[in-house]
Every structure is written in C-alpha cells, then in structure tokens.
Amino acid sequence: MDELLELVKYIDQHRRRHPEGRIKFSTNYFHFSFANLMASMLIGKRFSYDDYDLQELLVHGHNFIKNGIVGAGILTAYPFLKSIFPETSGYKTQIEAMYGIQRIAQHMLNRRRTEDYKMNPRCFTDDFLNKIDEDASNPQPIFTADNYKVVFGDLMQGGTDTTGNSVNFTLLLLTAHQDVQEKLYKEIENICGIDKYPSLEDKPSMIYTQAVLLEGYRWGRILVHGLPKKVTEDFVYREYTFRKVDNRISILLKTVCKLM
C-alpha cells in the first residue's frame, strides 16, 4: 500500500505541472511500482522513481523481453542461428540487457556486503550473502555471486515487466468500458468506504472486483506469443476441449509482427 501511495503522489506531481492538470500516461508508472516492490524484498529498500539504477533496470528488462518475442522460439529450435544473425534475431540485444541487469545486481550485492547482513539480515540478498559465506568451503558451491546475479535478474524480470503490462491492459479496458469502471468503483466504495483501503480480508466480498481483474488478465494476455505453441492432437482437460491446430512458427511470427 505504501508503494501505491507513492505512485499516486508521483502521478499527481506530474498532473500539477501541466497547465491544464493533465498527465501523459506512461507504462513506466506501474513498472516503477512493481520494480520497487521486488527491490524491497530483494535488497531491503525502494528506489526513487528517478534513480539511475531503477531506470537502467527497466530499460534492460524491456529490451530483453521485447527482443525475445520474435527470436526466442526460432533460436530455441535452431540455436545455431544466433551466431549467424545475432542482431536480427535480437540475441545480441538480449545478451547486452542480461549483462546490464547483472552489473546492477553485482552492485547491489557489493553494497549489502558493507551492511550488517550477518547480524541483522532483512532482505533476500542478506540471506543469500549468508548462504555464500556458509557455502564458501564447498568445492562446488551452489550459493555464489554469479548465481545471485541470475536469480536477481529472474525475480526482477518476472515480477516487473509482465505484471506492469497486465495492469496497463486492465486500466485501458476500464477506460474503454466506463460502465464497468463505475460498477467497480461502487463496489469498492460500498465495501471499503472512502476512508479505508481494500485489504485481503475484503476480497471474498468483492466479487465484481475479482471478476474485473480476471477479465483484464484474459484480455491482456502477456507473452502469449512469447514461444511457439502447438496442440498436436485433440484432448480434453476437465470440461475444456483443446483441438489440434496448425500453429506453425511462420503463423506465429505473422501474428506477432501485426501486434508490434
């Protein structure tokens, strides 16, 4: 909730700077927030929205995912292509983005080493540092600085870009369907009032809110075209029937290019 309030404050500051009280909507608003939520767990602190490391993390993360949409499936099937077409396939940009994220992760690890991580561990990085120390005598250690950098990147990526895009899609849908927006507002007002923030205890009573969120996830499918998928034969899962379809890579690429 604290991060949400910081986001509202940040957006309001931008609104006040505009002569007509308007804001230019940016997808980064939500990426900032979710990156900070992950940072709070990983390194025990949040960034200011203009922090250089935060900006770099978001840029590298965006470049990594964007350049993997078209090339990832093809390179998985034909890995030799990454050495023939490193730039066209997006492989080179992905590697640069990955190294950029890992440089920031190493910086964060070094910073936490100077703190009291042994006596007062307060985040994921502190616990990982303690495991590195415990595992130091192991001839084949699992907990290493290199492994930390990989885990840091995976957690930061998995908890930031796709989550932020899901929120963007949901807000876009609410803007387009203002009748749904009004019903959602009324349910939140009826259950939580105007002086209380929604909490997990309110969730069972907020049926319409849950339905709106699930519908947002259904409409705004994130990375549905990230990797090639193909149903090779008809099958039934619970009450759902999945039909065999021709879902070749060429069709996938045409679909993705239209979306881009």
PDB file of N, CA and C in Angstrom, residues 42 101-102 105 148-158:
ATOM      1  N   LEU A  42      14.147  -7.877  -2.378  1.00  0.00           N
ATOM      2  CA  LEU A  42      15.475  -8.353  -2.774  1.00  0.00           C
ATOM      3  C   LEU A  42      16.601  -7.647  -2.022  1.00  0.00           C
ATOM      4  N   ILE A 101      21.642  -6.000 -16.465  1.00  0.00           N
ATOM      5  CA  ILE A 101      20.929  -6.336 -15.227  1.00  0.00           C
ATOM      6  C   ILE A 101      21.878  -6.958 -14.215  1.00  0.00           C
ATOM      7  N   GLN A 102      22.770  -7.818 -14.692  1.00  0.00           N
ATOM      8  CA  GLN A 102      23.697  -8.493 -13.780  1.00  0.00           C
ATOM      9  C   GLN A 102      24.722  -7.527 -13.193  1.00  0.00           C
ATOM     10  N   ALA A 105      22.931  -5.999 -10.386  1.00  0.00           N
ATOM     11  CA  ALA A 105      22.815  -6.987  -9.317  1.00  0.00           C
ATOM     12  C   ALA A 105      24.120  -7.099  -8.532  1.00  0.00           C
ATOM     13  N   TYR A 148      23.700 -15.551  -7.725  1.00  0.00           N
ATOM     14  CA  TYR A 148      22.859 -14.470  -7.204  1.00  0.00           C
ATOM     15  C   TYR A 148      22.422 -13.537  -8.319  1.00  0.00           C
ATOM     16  N   LYS A 149      23.348 -13.196  -9.214  1.00  0.00           N
ATOM     17  CA  LYS A 149      23.036 -12.271 -10.301  1.00  0.00           C
ATOM     18  C   LYS A 149      21.954 -12.846 -11.219  1.00  0.00           C
ATOM     19  N   VAL A 150      22.011 -14.134 -11.442  1.00  0.00           N
ATOM     20  CA  VAL A 150      20.993 -14.778 -12.285  1.00  0.00           C
ATOM     21  C   VAL A 150      19.637 -14.757 -11.583  1.00  0.00           C
ATOM     22  N   VAL A 151      19.632 -15.117 -10.305  1.00  0.00           N
ATOM     23  CA  VAL A 151      18.372 -15.144  -9.543  1.00  0.00           C
ATOM     24  C   VAL A 151      17.793 -13.738  -9.427  1.00  0.00           C
ATOM     25  N   PHE A 152      18.641 -12.763  -9.165  1.00  0.00           N
ATOM     26  CA  PHE A 152      18.195 -11.369  -9.074  1.00  0.00           C
ATOM     27  C   PHE A 152      17.497 -10.956 -10.366  1.00  0.00           C
ATOM     28  N   GLY A 153      18.112 -11.250 -11.495  1.00  0.00           N
ATOM     29  CA  GLY A 153      17.519 -10.881 -12.780  1.00  0.00           C
ATOM     30  C   GLY A 153      16.205 -11.586 -13.033  1.00  0.00           C
ATOM     31  N   ASP A 154      16.144 -12.881 -12.700  1.00  0.00           N
ATOM     32  CA  ASP A 154      14.902 -13.640 -12.919  1.00  0.00           C
ATOM     33  C   ASP A 154      13.755 -13.084 -12.077  1.00  0.00           C
ATOM     34  N   LEU A 155      14.033 -12.820 -10.806  1.00  0.00           N
ATOM     35  CA  LEU A 155      12.985 -12.324  -9.920  1.00  0.00           C
ATOM     36  C   LEU A 155      12.553 -10.909 -10.303  1.00  0.00           C
ATOM     37  N   MET A 156      13.513 -10.067 -10.637  1.00  0.00           N
ATOM     38  CA  MET A 156      13.176  -8.693 -11.004  1.00  0.00           C
ATOM     39  C   MET A 156      12.376  -8.659 -12.302  1.00  0.00           C
ATOM     40  N   GLN A 157      12.803  -9.468 -13.280  1.00  0.00           N
ATOM     41  CA  GLN A 157      12.091  -9.520 -14.548  1.00  0.00           C
ATOM     42  C   GLN A 157      10.694 -10.106 -14.387  1.00  0.00           C
ATOM     43  N   GLY A 158      10.631 -11.249 -13.688  1.00  0.00           N
ATOM     44  CA  GLY A 158       9.349 -11.925 -13.544  1.00  0.00           C
ATOM     45  C   GLY A 158       8.330 -11.133 -12.757  1.00  0.00           C
TER      46      GLY A 158
END
